[in-house]
């Protein structure tokens, strides 16, 4: 097994998630870390957001993380040998008001990683653009769309459903430009 300080973001995420799963804590990786993994670090995130859909005892979660030598600082768990840090935002896993039940699985030397699908990763990033005009997340959505196959029709329909057709067109123009 690789040393923690030598793990890529994906390996680190799989390592953490595998240990959580061994302790019956099921979660899905969300947020910017998915963008980093899908774009091979064209966008670099150091924050791993694991969303769990079932009510996990906070003490149990902290116990598992402590066993892995993580130290809790405010809402983050940090490991002395890594620049990455882990957070557990409250679930359930959703994009806007829509609950998410499908996920992607990637296999690393350090374990199996469950994370948002590429299409849901794009929708997750577009939420911040749609609602808060966050141009960085728009760029992240474009990066993932250019790197991997995403279902633009689902993204278009979802955008219309939440009255974001104009911002979807901006996103689509950027995807088509590159």
Tab-separated table of N, CA and C in Angstrom:
chain	number	residue	atom	x	y	z
A	1	UNK	N	0.859	-1.180	0.000
A	1	UNK	CA	0.000	0.000	0.000
A	1	UNK	C	0.901	1.237	0.000
A	2	UNK	N	0.515	2.208	-0.803
A	2	UNK	CA	1.250	3.467	-0.862
A	2	UNK	C	1.184	4.201	0.467
A	3	UNK	N	2.205	4.980	0.730
A	3	UNK	CA	2.150	5.868	1.887
A	3	UNK	C	1.184	6.995	1.582
A	4	UNK	N	0.515	7.484	2.595
A	4	UNK	CA	-0.483	8.539	2.409
A	4	UNK	C	0.099	9.745	1.690
A	5	UNK	N	1.306	10.130	2.030
A	5	UNK	CA	1.902	11.324	1.423
A	5	UNK	C	2.180	11.159	-0.067
A	6	UNK	N	2.164	9.917	-0.575
A	6	UNK	CA	2.406	9.665	-1.997
A	6	UNK	C	1.129	9.392	-2.783
A	7	UNK	N	-0.025	9.432	-2.127
A	7	UNK	CA	-1.286	9.124	-2.801
A	7	UNK	C	-1.781	10.306	-3.628
A	8	UNK	N	-2.324	9.969	-4.798
A	8	UNK	CA	-3.040	10.978	-5.571
A	8	UNK	C	-4.354	11.276	-4.859
A	9	UNK	N	-5.060	12.279	-5.315
A	9	UNK	CA	-6.360	12.606	-4.724
A	9	UNK	C	-7.320	11.419	-4.821
A	10	UNK	N	-7.374	10.780	-5.982
A	10	UNK	CA	-8.260	9.630	-6.160
A	10	UNK	C	-7.882	8.472	-5.249
A	11	UNK	N	-6.598	8.202	-5.137
A	11	UNK	CA	-6.136	7.129	-4.251
A	11	UNK	C	-6.461	7.444	-2.796
A	12	UNK	N	-6.246	8.690	-2.421
A	12	UNK	CA	-6.537	9.118	-1.053
A	12	UNK	C	-8.032	8.982	-0.759
A	13	UNK	N	-8.869	9.434	-1.698
A	13	UNK	CA	-10.325	9.337	-1.524
A	13	UNK	C	-10.764	7.880	-1.411
A	14	UNK	N	-10.222	7.017	-2.256
A	14	UNK	CA	-10.567	5.592	-2.208
A	14	UNK	C	-10.100	4.963	-0.897
A	15	UNK	N	-8.928	5.353	-0.423
A	15	UNK	CA	-8.399	4.866	0.849
A	15	UNK	C	-9.352	5.209	1.995
A	16	UNK	N	-9.747	6.476	2.070
A	16	UNK	CA	-10.647	6.914	3.144
A	16	UNK	C	-11.990	6.214	3.024
A	17	UNK	N	-12.563	6.231	1.826
A	17	UNK	CA	-13.892	5.656	1.643
A	17	UNK	C	-13.907	4.156	1.915
A	18	UNK	N	-12.864	3.452	1.519
A	18	UNK	CA	-12.795	2.008	1.765
A	18	UNK	C	-12.786	1.705	3.260
A	19	UNK	N	-12.047	2.496	4.019
A	19	UNK	CA	-12.024	2.293	5.470
A	19	UNK	C	-13.370	2.639	6.103
A	20	UNK	N	-14.015	3.659	5.594
A	20	UNK	CA	-15.351	3.991	6.095
A	20	UNK	C	-16.315	2.842	5.811
A	21	UNK	N	-16.249	2.320	4.588
A	21	UNK	CA	-17.143	1.220	4.190
A	21	UNK	C	-16.922	-0.013	5.057
A	22	UNK	N	-15.654	-0.305	5.379
A	22	UNK	CA	-15.344	-1.439	6.258
A	22	UNK	C	-16.003	-1.284	7.628
A	23	UNK	N	-16.302	-0.049	7.992
A	23	UNK	CA	-16.945	0.240	9.267
A	23	UNK	C	-18.418	0.593	9.091
A	24	UNK	N	-18.980	0.131	7.955
A	24	UNK	CA	-20.406	0.284	7.654
A	24	UNK	C	-20.858	1.733	7.533
A	25	UNK	N	-19.960	2.593	7.064
A	25	UNK	CA	-20.302	3.985	6.771
A	25	UNK	C	-20.224	4.138	5.262
A	26	UNK	N	-21.387	4.276	4.617
A	26	UNK	CA	-21.458	4.397	3.166
A	26	UNK	C	-21.585	5.864	2.783
A	27	UNK	N	-20.756	6.304	1.841
A	27	UNK	CA	-20.810	7.692	1.391
A	27	UNK	C	-20.374	7.776	-0.065
A	28	UNK	N	-20.654	8.916	-0.668
A	28	UNK	CA	-20.325	9.178	-2.065
A	28	UNK	C	-19.493	10.455	-2.114
A	29	UNK	N	-18.426	10.452	-2.905
A	29	UNK	CA	-17.615	11.654	-3.078
A	29	UNK	C	-18.336	12.623	-4.000
A	30	UNK	N	-18.344	13.885	-3.609
A	30	UNK	CA	-19.028	14.935	-4.356
A	30	UNK	C	-18.095	16.133	-4.467
A	31	UNK	N	-18.550	17.180	-5.144
A	31	UNK	CA	-17.837	18.453	-5.137
A	31	UNK	C	-16.628	18.522	-6.051
A	32	UNK	N	-15.751	19.472	-5.712
A	32	UNK	CA	-14.585	19.758	-6.537
A	32	UNK	C	-13.609	18.607	-6.665
A	33	UNK	N	-13.567	17.719	-5.677
A	33	UNK	CA	-12.667	16.561	-5.773
A	33	UNK	C	-13.048	15.686	-6.970
A	34	UNK	N	-14.341	15.583	-7.267
A	34	UNK	CA	-14.768	14.819	-8.455
A	34	UNK	C	-14.223	15.473	-9.722
A	35	UNK	N	-14.272	16.795	-9.771
A	35	UNK	CA	-13.732	17.524	-10.926
A	35	UNK	C	-12.246	17.216	-11.070
A	36	UNK	N	-11.506	17.270	-9.960
A	36	UNK	CA	-10.065	16.976	-10.004
A	36	UNK	C	-9.799	15.588	-10.552
A	37	UNK	N	-10.535	14.611	-10.063
A	37	UNK	CA	-10.333	13.233	-10.507
A	37	UNK	C	-10.698	13.086	-11.984
A	38	UNK	N	-11.845	13.624	-12.380
A	38	UNK	CA	-12.294	13.468	-13.762
A	38	UNK	C	-11.436	14.237	-14.769
A	39	UNK	N	-10.825	15.345	-14.357
A	39	UNK	CA	-10.018	16.139	-15.286
A	39	UNK	C	-8.525	15.861	-15.130
A	40	UNK	N	-8.189	14.827	-14.362
A	40	UNK	CA	-6.794	14.477	-14.106
A	40	UNK	C	-6.018	15.690	-13.594
A	41	UNK	N	-6.637	16.376	-12.639
A	41	UNK	CA	-6.067	17.522	-11.926
A	41	UNK	C	-5.892	18.779	-12.767
A	42	UNK	N	-6.630	18.879	-13.856
A	42	UNK	CA	-6.621	20.165	-14.566
A	42	UNK	C	-7.176	21.232	-13.622
A	43	UNK	N	-8.149	20.835	-12.824
A	43	UNK	CA	-8.602	21.639	-11.683
A	43	UNK	C	-8.166	20.857	-10.447
A	44	UNK	N	-7.510	21.528	-9.514
A	44	UNK	CA	-7.010	20.831	-8.328
A	44	UNK	C	-7.805	21.231	-7.094
A	45	UNK	N	-8.395	20.247	-6.460
A	45	UNK	CA	-9.097	20.440	-5.191
A	45	UNK	C	-8.336	19.688	-4.117
A	46	UNK	N	-8.344	20.226	-2.925
A	46	UNK	CA	-7.722	19.546	-1.789
A	46	UNK	C	-8.762	19.130	-0.760
A	47	UNK	N	-10.015	19.482	-1.027
A	47	UNK	CA	-11.131	19.235	-0.111
A	47	UNK	C	-11.958	18.071	-0.646
A	48	UNK	N	-12.070	17.017	0.133
A	48	UNK	CA	-12.874	15.867	-0.257
A	48	UNK	C	-14.195	15.918	0.501
A	49	UNK	N	-15.287	16.090	-0.222
A	49	UNK	CA	-16.623	16.126	0.372
A	49	UNK	C	-17.277	14.763	0.216
A	50	UNK	N	-17.400	14.053	1.319
A	50	UNK	CA	-18.086	12.764	1.327
A	50	UNK	C	-19.485	12.973	1.888
A	51	UNK	N	-20.488	12.628	1.088
A	51	UNK	CA	-21.884	12.759	1.500
A	51	UNK	C	-22.408	11.360	1.807
A	52	UNK	N	-22.952	11.207	2.994
A	52	UNK	CA	-23.540	9.907	3.321
A	52	UNK	C	-25.057	10.058	3.394
A	53	UNK	N	-25.730	9.058	2.853
A	53	UNK	CA	-27.185	9.123	2.736
A	53	UNK	C	-27.919	8.552	3.936
A	54	UNK	N	-27.212	7.917	4.811
A	54	UNK	CA	-27.864	7.302	5.955
A	54	UNK	C	-27.340	7.979	7.204
A	55	UNK	N	-28.123	7.990	8.221
A	55	UNK	CA	-27.681	8.672	9.438
A	55	UNK	C	-26.596	7.853	10.117
A	56	UNK	N	-25.411	8.406	10.094
A	56	UNK	CA	-24.276	7.770	10.735
A	56	UNK	C	-24.050	8.455	12.073
A	57	UNK	N	-23.761	7.679	13.042
A	57	UNK	CA	-23.427	8.204	14.350
A	57	UNK	C	-22.137	9.014	14.215
A	58	UNK	N	-22.181	10.287	14.590
A	58	UNK	CA	-21.019	11.164	14.482
A	58	UNK	C	-19.833	10.614	15.259
A	59	UNK	N	-20.102	10.041	16.410
A	59	UNK	CA	-19.020	9.454	17.208
A	59	UNK	C	-18.347	8.299	16.461
A	60	UNK	N	-19.153	7.486	15.774
A	60	UNK	CA	-18.611	6.363	15.005
A	60	UNK	C	-17.717	6.883	13.869
A	61	UNK	N	-18.191	7.903	13.178
A	61	UNK	CA	-17.431	8.504	12.083
A	61	UNK	C	-16.093	9.047	12.600
A	62	UNK	N	-16.143	9.787	13.682
A	62	UNK	CA	-14.920	10.355	14.259
A	62	UNK	C	-13.971	9.262	14.744
A	63	UNK	N	-14.517	8.188	15.252
A	63	UNK	CA	-13.703	7.073	15.736
A	63	UNK	C	-12.934	6.434	14.574
A	64	UNK	N	-13.613	6.219	13.451
A	64	UNK	CA	-12.960	5.623	12.283
A	64	UNK	C	-11.880	6.557	11.761
A	65	UNK	N	-12.186	7.844	11.661
A	65	UNK	CA	-11.197	8.791	11.153
A	65	UNK	C	-9.998	8.893	12.097
A	66	UNK	N	-10.245	8.838	13.375
A	66	UNK	CA	-9.148	8.888	14.351
A	66	UNK	C	-8.263	7.650	14.220
A	67	UNK	N	-8.891	6.498	13.973
A	67	UNK	CA	-8.146	5.254	13.799
A	67	UNK	C	-7.216	5.347	12.581
A	68	UNK	N	-7.584	6.173	11.605
A	68	UNK	CA	-6.759	6.389	10.412
A	68	UNK	C	-5.753	7.537	10.617
A	69	UNK	N	-5.684	8.033	11.852
A	69	UNK	CA	-4.773	9.122	12.232
A	69	UNK	C	-5.159	10.487	11.677
A	70	UNK	N	-6.469	10.698	11.504
A	70	UNK	CA	-6.961	12.026	11.146
A	70	UNK	C	-7.262	12.799	12.423
A	71	UNK	N	-7.054	14.089	12.359
A	71	UNK	CA	-7.376	14.972	13.476
A	71	UNK	C	-8.504	15.886	13.023
A	72	UNK	N	-9.519	16.026	13.860
A	72	UNK	CA	-10.644	16.887	13.508
A	72	UNK	C	-10.314	18.330	13.885
A	73	UNK	N	-10.436	19.219	12.904
A	73	UNK	CA	-10.262	20.651	13.109
A	73	UNK	C	-11.509	21.332	12.554
A	74	UNK	N	-12.339	21.832	13.450
A	74	UNK	CA	-13.638	22.400	13.073
A	74	UNK	C	-14.438	21.340	12.335
A	75	UNK	N	-14.800	21.590	11.086
A	75	UNK	CA	-15.616	20.608	10.362
A	75	UNK	C	-14.779	19.688	9.470
A	76	UNK	N	-13.470	19.873	9.455
A	76	UNK	CA	-12.578	19.092	8.599
A	76	UNK	C	-11.802	18.047	9.378
A	77	UNK	N	-11.427	16.990	8.646
A	77	UNK	CA	-10.518	15.985	9.178
A	77	UNK	C	-9.226	16.106	8.379
A	78	UNK	N	-8.120	16.265	9.094
A	78	UNK	CA	-6.822	16.442	8.440
A	78	UNK	C	-5.871	15.343	8.887
A	79	UNK	N	-5.001	14.966	7.949
A	79	UNK	CA	-3.980	13.962	8.236
A	79	UNK	C	-2.623	14.644	8.100
A	80	UNK	N	-1.754	14.405	9.061
A	80	UNK	CA	-0.467	15.103	9.080
A	80	UNK	C	0.400	14.812	7.856
A	81	UNK	N	0.160	13.709	7.176
A	81	UNK	CA	0.974	13.340	6.025
A	81	UNK	C	0.319	13.650	4.684
A	82	UNK	N	-0.722	14.474	4.682
A	82	UNK	CA	-1.425	14.762	3.434
A	82	UNK	C	-1.826	16.232	3.356
A	83	UNK	N	-1.839	16.741	2.149
A	83	UNK	CA	-2.340	18.103	1.923
A	83	UNK	C	-3.859	18.095	1.717
A	84	UNK	N	-4.439	16.912	1.544
A	84	UNK	CA	-5.881	16.796	1.356
A	84	UNK	C	-6.580	16.784	2.712
A	85	UNK	N	-7.799	17.285	2.741
A	85	UNK	CA	-8.590	17.229	3.959
A	85	UNK	C	-9.992	16.763	3.616
A	86	UNK	N	-10.656	16.201	4.605
A	86	UNK	CA	-11.935	15.517	4.399
A	86	UNK	C	-13.029	16.236	5.173
A	87	UNK	N	-14.177	16.341	4.524
A	87	UNK	CA	-15.352	16.946	5.149
A	87	UNK	C	-16.549	16.036	4.890
A	88	UNK	N	-17.500	16.069	5.803
A	88	UNK	CA	-18.713	15.264	5.672
A	88	UNK	C	-19.935	16.175	5.721
A	89	UNK	N	-20.224	16.889	4.610
A	89	UNK	CA	-21.435	17.722	4.588
A	89	UNK	C	-22.673	16.850	4.809
A	90	UNK	N	-23.721	17.426	5.367
A	90	UNK	CA	-24.924	16.630	5.632
A	90	UNK	C	-25.584	16.130	4.345
A	91	UNK	N	-26.124	14.946	4.412
A	91	UNK	CA	-26.852	14.361	3.287
A	91	UNK	C	-28.315	14.676	3.411
A	92	UNK	N	-29.113	14.110	2.589
A	92	UNK	CA	-28.748	13.115	1.593
A	92	UNK	C	-28.082	13.750	0.369
A	93	UNK	N	-27.443	12.917	-0.432
A	93	UNK	CA	-26.799	13.362	-1.650
A	93	UNK	C	-27.860	13.923	-2.584
A	94	UNK	N	-27.646	15.162	-3.019
A	94	UNK	CA	-28.618	15.788	-3.920
A	94	UNK	C	-27.924	16.845	-4.770
A	95	UNK	N	-28.598	17.183	-5.845
A	95	UNK	CA	-28.189	18.299	-6.691
A	95	UNK	C	-29.398	19.214	-6.733
A	96	UNK	N	-29.259	20.372	-6.095
A	96	UNK	CA	-30.421	21.215	-5.881
A	96	UNK	C	-31.383	20.458	-4.983
A	97	UNK	N	-32.611	20.332	-5.414
A	97	UNK	CA	-33.617	19.606	-4.646
A	97	UNK	C	-33.772	18.150	-5.086
A	98	UNK	N	-32.988	17.727	-6.057
A	98	UNK	CA	-33.126	16.382	-6.614
A	98	UNK	C	-32.198	15.396	-5.909
A	99	UNK	N	-32.778	14.385	-5.303
A	99	UNK	CA	-31.980	13.336	-4.662
A	99	UNK	C	-31.235	12.543	-5.732
A	100	UNK	N	-30.002	12.166	-5.421
A	100	UNK	CA	-29.166	11.422	-6.357
A	100	UNK	C	-28.947	10.010	-5.811
A	101	UNK	N	-29.245	9.021	-6.658
A	101	UNK	CA	-29.114	7.629	-6.249
A	101	UNK	C	-28.082	6.865	-7.077
A	102	UNK	N	-27.696	7.418	-8.230
A	102	UNK	CA	-26.711	6.754	-9.084
A	102	UNK	C	-25.341	7.360	-8.834
A	103	UNK	N	-24.333	6.542	-9.002
A	103	UNK	CA	-22.977	7.029	-8.808
A	103	UNK	C	-22.044	6.229	-9.704
A	104	UNK	N	-20.844	6.736	-9.839
A	104	UNK	CA	-19.809	6.088	-10.608
A	104	UNK	C	-18.890	5.340	-9.639
A	105	UNK	N	-18.232	4.305	-10.098
A	105	UNK	CA	-17.256	3.580	-9.283
A	105	UNK	C	-15.933	3.571	-10.030
A	106	UNK	N	-14.884	3.954	-9.326
A	106	UNK	CA	-13.530	3.899	-9.869
A	106	UNK	C	-12.695	3.025	-8.930
A	107	UNK	N	-11.803	2.244	-9.513
A	107	UNK	CA	-10.949	1.359	-8.730
A	107	UNK	C	-9.528	1.935	-8.723
A	108	UNK	N	-8.991	2.057	-7.533
A	108	UNK	CA	-7.616	2.508	-7.335
A	108	UNK	C	-6.865	1.432	-6.564
A	109	UNK	N	-5.558	1.539	-6.551
A	109	UNK	CA	-4.727	0.615	-5.778
A	109	UNK	C	-5.150	0.607	-4.313
A	110	UNK	N	-5.685	1.718	-3.840
A	110	UNK	CA	-6.044	1.884	-2.429
A	110	UNK	C	-7.485	1.508	-2.124
A	111	UNK	N	-8.254	1.107	-3.131
A	111	UNK	CA	-9.630	0.697	-2.886
A	111	UNK	C	-10.595	1.187	-3.945
A	112	UNK	N	-11.863	0.939	-3.666
A	112	UNK	CA	-12.952	1.325	-4.561
A	112	UNK	C	-13.479	2.687	-4.134
A	113	UNK	N	-13.725	3.543	-5.126
A	113	UNK	CA	-14.242	4.883	-4.851
A	113	UNK	C	-15.587	5.071	-5.537
A	114	UNK	N	-16.598	5.426	-4.735
A	114	UNK	CA	-17.914	5.791	-5.272
A	114	UNK	C	-17.957	7.310	-5.334
A	115	UNK	N	-18.312	7.843	-6.506
A	115	UNK	CA	-18.364	9.285	-6.690
A	115	UNK	C	-19.476	9.649	-7.656
A	116	UNK	N	-19.819	10.929	-7.695
A	116	UNK	CA	-20.836	11.391	-8.629
A	116	UNK	C	-20.504	10.944	-10.045
A	117	UNK	N	-21.512	10.655	-10.844
A	117	UNK	CA	-21.280	10.367	-12.259
A	117	UNK	C	-20.757	11.649	-12.921
A	118	UNK	N	-20.102	11.541	-14.064
A	118	UNK	CA	-19.657	12.759	-14.748
A	118	UNK	C	-20.801	13.746	-15.019
A	119	UNK	N	-21.956	13.243	-15.444
A	119	UNK	CA	-23.096	14.132	-15.714
A	119	UNK	C	-23.549	14.833	-14.431
A	120	UNK	N	-23.648	14.095	-13.331
A	120	UNK	CA	-24.063	14.724	-12.070
A	120	UNK	C	-22.976	15.632	-11.509
A	121	UNK	N	-21.719	15.330	-11.778
A	121	UNK	CA	-20.631	16.225	-11.385
A	121	UNK	C	-20.804	17.575	-12.085
A	122	UNK	N	-21.129	17.540	-13.372
A	122	UNK	CA	-21.355	18.781	-14.127
A	122	UNK	C	-22.560	19.522	-13.560
A	123	UNK	N	-23.642	18.811	-13.295
A	123	UNK	CA	-24.824	19.471	-12.724
A	123	UNK	C	-24.513	20.068	-11.358
A	124	UNK	N	-23.734	19.372	-10.550
A	124	UNK	CA	-23.333	19.875	-9.235
A	124	UNK	C	-22.571	21.189	-9.370
A	125	UNK	N	-21.636	21.239	-10.312
A	125	UNK	CA	-20.851	22.459	-10.530
A	125	UNK	C	-21.730	23.574	-11.094
A	126	UNK	N	-22.659	23.208	-11.983
A	126	UNK	CA	-23.542	24.223	-12.571
A	126	UNK	C	-24.477	24.833	-11.533
A	127	UNK	N	-24.826	24.090	-10.496
A	127	UNK	CA	-25.673	24.667	-9.435
A	127	UNK	C	-25.049	25.941	-8.869
A	128	UNK	N	-23.767	25.899	-8.574
A	128	UNK	CA	-23.100	27.080	-8.013
A	128	UNK	C	-23.069	28.212	-9.038
A	129	UNK	N	-22.886	27.873	-10.298
A	129	UNK	CA	-22.928	28.892	-11.346
A	129	UNK	C	-24.345	29.452	-11.496
A	130	UNK	N	-25.341	28.579	-11.557
A	130	UNK	CA	-26.706	29.015	-11.757
A	130	UNK	C	-27.205	29.907	-10.618
A	131	UNK	N	-26.944	29.513	-9.393
A	131	UNK	CA	-27.536	30.206	-8.252
A	131	UNK	C	-26.666	31.303	-7.655
A	132	UNK	N	-25.340	31.200	-7.826
A	132	UNK	CA	-24.458	32.195	-7.195
A	132	UNK	C	-23.519	32.860	-8.193
A	133	UNK	N	-23.742	32.617	-9.491
A	133	UNK	CA	-22.897	33.198	-10.543
A	133	UNK	C	-21.416	32.891	-10.356
A	134	UNK	N	-21.100	31.716	-9.855
A	134	UNK	CA	-19.721	31.306	-9.611
A	134	UNK	C	-19.099	30.854	-10.936
A	135	UNK	N	-18.282	31.719	-11.514
A	135	UNK	CA	-17.694	31.434	-12.821
A	135	UNK	C	-16.644	30.320	-12.767
A	136	UNK	N	-16.013	30.140	-11.612
A	136	UNK	CA	-15.043	29.054	-11.474
A	136	UNK	C	-15.736	27.699	-11.634
A	137	UNK	N	-16.919	27.563	-11.060
A	137	UNK	CA	-17.618	26.274	-11.183
A	137	UNK	C	-18.162	26.076	-12.595
A	138	UNK	N	-18.474	27.161	-13.288
A	138	UNK	CA	-18.848	27.048	-14.696
A	138	UNK	C	-17.670	26.460	-15.475
A	139	UNK	N	-16.471	26.986	-15.239
A	139	UNK	CA	-15.284	26.467	-15.918
A	139	UNK	C	-15.040	24.998	-15.570
A	140	UNK	N	-15.290	24.621	-14.324
A	140	UNK	CA	-15.114	23.229	-13.914
A	140	UNK	C	-16.100	22.320	-14.657
A	141	UNK	N	-17.352	22.781	-14.790
A	141	UNK	CA	-18.366	22.002	-15.519
A	141	UNK	C	-17.941	21.816	-16.973
A	142	UNK	N	-17.395	22.860	-17.565
A	142	UNK	CA	-16.924	22.773	-18.954
A	142	UNK	C	-15.760	21.782	-19.051
A	143	UNK	N	-14.816	21.853	-18.104
A	143	UNK	CA	-13.659	20.943	-18.118
A	143	UNK	C	-14.093	19.479	-18.111
A	144	UNK	N	-15.024	19.161	-17.211
A	144	UNK	CA	-15.490	17.773	-17.116
A	144	UNK	C	-16.214	17.382	-18.400
A	145	UNK	N	-17.021	18.279	-18.946
A	145	UNK	CA	-17.782	17.992	-20.168
A	145	UNK	C	-16.873	17.755	-21.360
A	146	UNK	N	-15.739	18.423	-21.386
A	146	UNK	CA	-14.803	18.248	-22.490
A	146	UNK	C	-13.952	16.984	-22.328
A	147	UNK	N	-13.716	16.583	-21.103
A	147	UNK	CA	-12.834	15.441	-20.819
A	147	UNK	C	-13.576	14.109	-20.930
A	148	UNK	N	-14.826	14.095	-20.489
A	148	UNK	CA	-15.592	12.849	-20.409
A	148	UNK	C	-16.929	12.984	-21.122
A	149	UNK	N	-17.520	11.854	-21.389
A	149	UNK	CA	-18.849	11.852	-21.987
A	149	UNK	C	-19.881	12.183	-20.907
A	150	UNK	N	-20.600	13.268	-21.108
A	150	UNK	CA	-21.700	13.625	-20.213
A	150	UNK	C	-22.966	13.710	-21.055
A	151	UNK	N	-24.101	13.547	-20.410
A	151	UNK	CA	-25.376	13.581	-21.113
A	151	UNK	C	-25.887	15.022	-21.132
A	152	UNK	N	-25.566	15.736	-22.207
A	152	UNK	CA	-25.961	17.139	-22.317
A	152	UNK	C	-27.474	17.307	-22.399
A	153	UNK	N	-28.171	16.311	-22.901
A	153	UNK	CA	-29.637	16.407	-22.968
A	153	UNK	C	-30.237	16.392	-21.569
A	154	UNK	N	-29.720	15.545	-20.686
A	154	UNK	CA	-30.200	15.528	-19.294
A	154	UNK	C	-29.897	16.865	-18.630
A	155	UNK	N	-28.705	17.394	-18.873
A	155	UNK	CA	-28.324	18.680	-18.274
A	155	UNK	C	-29.213	19.794	-18.811
A	156	UNK	N	-29.516	19.756	-20.097
A	156	UNK	CA	-30.403	20.760	-20.712
A	156	UNK	C	-31.808	20.689	-20.113
A	157	UNK	N	-32.366	19.485	-20.011
A	157	UNK	CA	-33.711	19.315	-19.453
A	157	UNK	C	-33.755	19.750	-17.991
A	158	UNK	N	-32.754	19.371	-17.224
A	158	UNK	CA	-32.674	19.759	-15.815
A	158	UNK	C	-32.575	21.275	-15.692
A	159	UNK	N	-31.775	21.896	-16.538
A	159	UNK	CA	-31.613	23.357	-16.513
A	159	UNK	C	-32.938	24.052	-16.803
A	160	UNK	N	-33.691	23.536	-17.759
A	160	UNK	CA	-35.001	24.108	-18.082
A	160	UNK	C	-35.963	23.934	-16.907
A	161	UNK	N	-35.910	22.773	-16.271
A	161	UNK	CA	-36.792	22.483	-15.144
A	161	UNK	C	-36.584	23.470	-13.990
A	162	UNK	N	-35.348	23.939	-13.812
A	162	UNK	CA	-35.065	24.875	-12.716
A	162	UNK	C	-34.924	26.319	-13.224
A	163	UNK	N	-35.467	26.544	-14.429
A	163	UNK	CA	-35.513	27.898	-15.018
A	163	UNK	C	-34.142	28.530	-15.197
A	164	UNK	N	-33.203	27.745	-15.706
A	164	UNK	CA	-31.839	28.246	-15.933
A	164	UNK	C	-31.416	28.054	-17.396
A	165	UNK	N	-32.380	28.191	-18.314
A	165	UNK	CA	-32.084	27.980	-19.732
A	165	UNK	C	-31.004	28.933	-20.251
A	166	UNK	N	-31.064	30.206	-19.863
A	166	UNK	CA	-30.082	31.169	-20.362
A	166	UNK	C	-28.671	30.830	-19.904
A	167	UNK	N	-28.523	30.453	-18.656
A	167	UNK	CA	-27.196	30.090	-18.171
A	167	UNK	C	-26.746	28.754	-18.759
A	168	UNK	N	-27.690	27.871	-19.034
A	168	UNK	CA	-27.328	26.634	-19.714
A	168	UNK	C	-26.735	26.952	-21.084
A	169	UNK	N	-27.330	27.906	-21.798
A	169	UNK	CA	-26.817	28.271	-23.124
A	169	UNK	C	-25.389	28.803	-23.036
A	170	UNK	N	-25.089	29.561	-21.999
A	170	UNK	CA	-23.720	30.038	-21.790
A	170	UNK	C	-22.782	28.853	-21.582
A	171	UNK	N	-23.188	27.921	-20.743
A	171	UNK	CA	-22.406	26.698	-20.506
A	171	UNK	C	-22.201	25.945	-21.819
A	172	UNK	N	-23.279	25.736	-22.564
A	172	UNK	CA	-23.208	24.960	-23.820
A	172	UNK	C	-22.301	25.646	-24.839
A	173	UNK	N	-22.362	26.968	-24.910
A	173	UNK	CA	-21.477	27.705	-25.833
A	173	UNK	C	-20.017	27.476	-25.474
A	174	UNK	N	-19.716	27.496	-24.181
A	174	UNK	CA	-18.328	27.266	-23.752
A	174	UNK	C	-17.897	25.839	-24.068
A	175	UNK	N	-18.779	24.881	-23.897
A	175	UNK	CA	-18.446	23.489	-24.211
A	175	UNK	C	-18.173	23.365	-25.715
A	176	UNK	N	-19.002	24.006	-26.525
A	176	UNK	CA	-18.851	23.915	-27.982
A	176	UNK	C	-17.611	24.640	-28.479
A	177	UNK	N	-17.145	25.663	-27.765
A	177	UNK	CA	-15.967	26.434	-28.177
A	177	UNK	C	-14.682	25.635	-28.091
A	178	UNK	N	-14.628	24.755	-27.090
A	178	UNK	CA	-13.355	24.058	-26.836
A	178	UNK	C	-13.295	22.713	-27.491
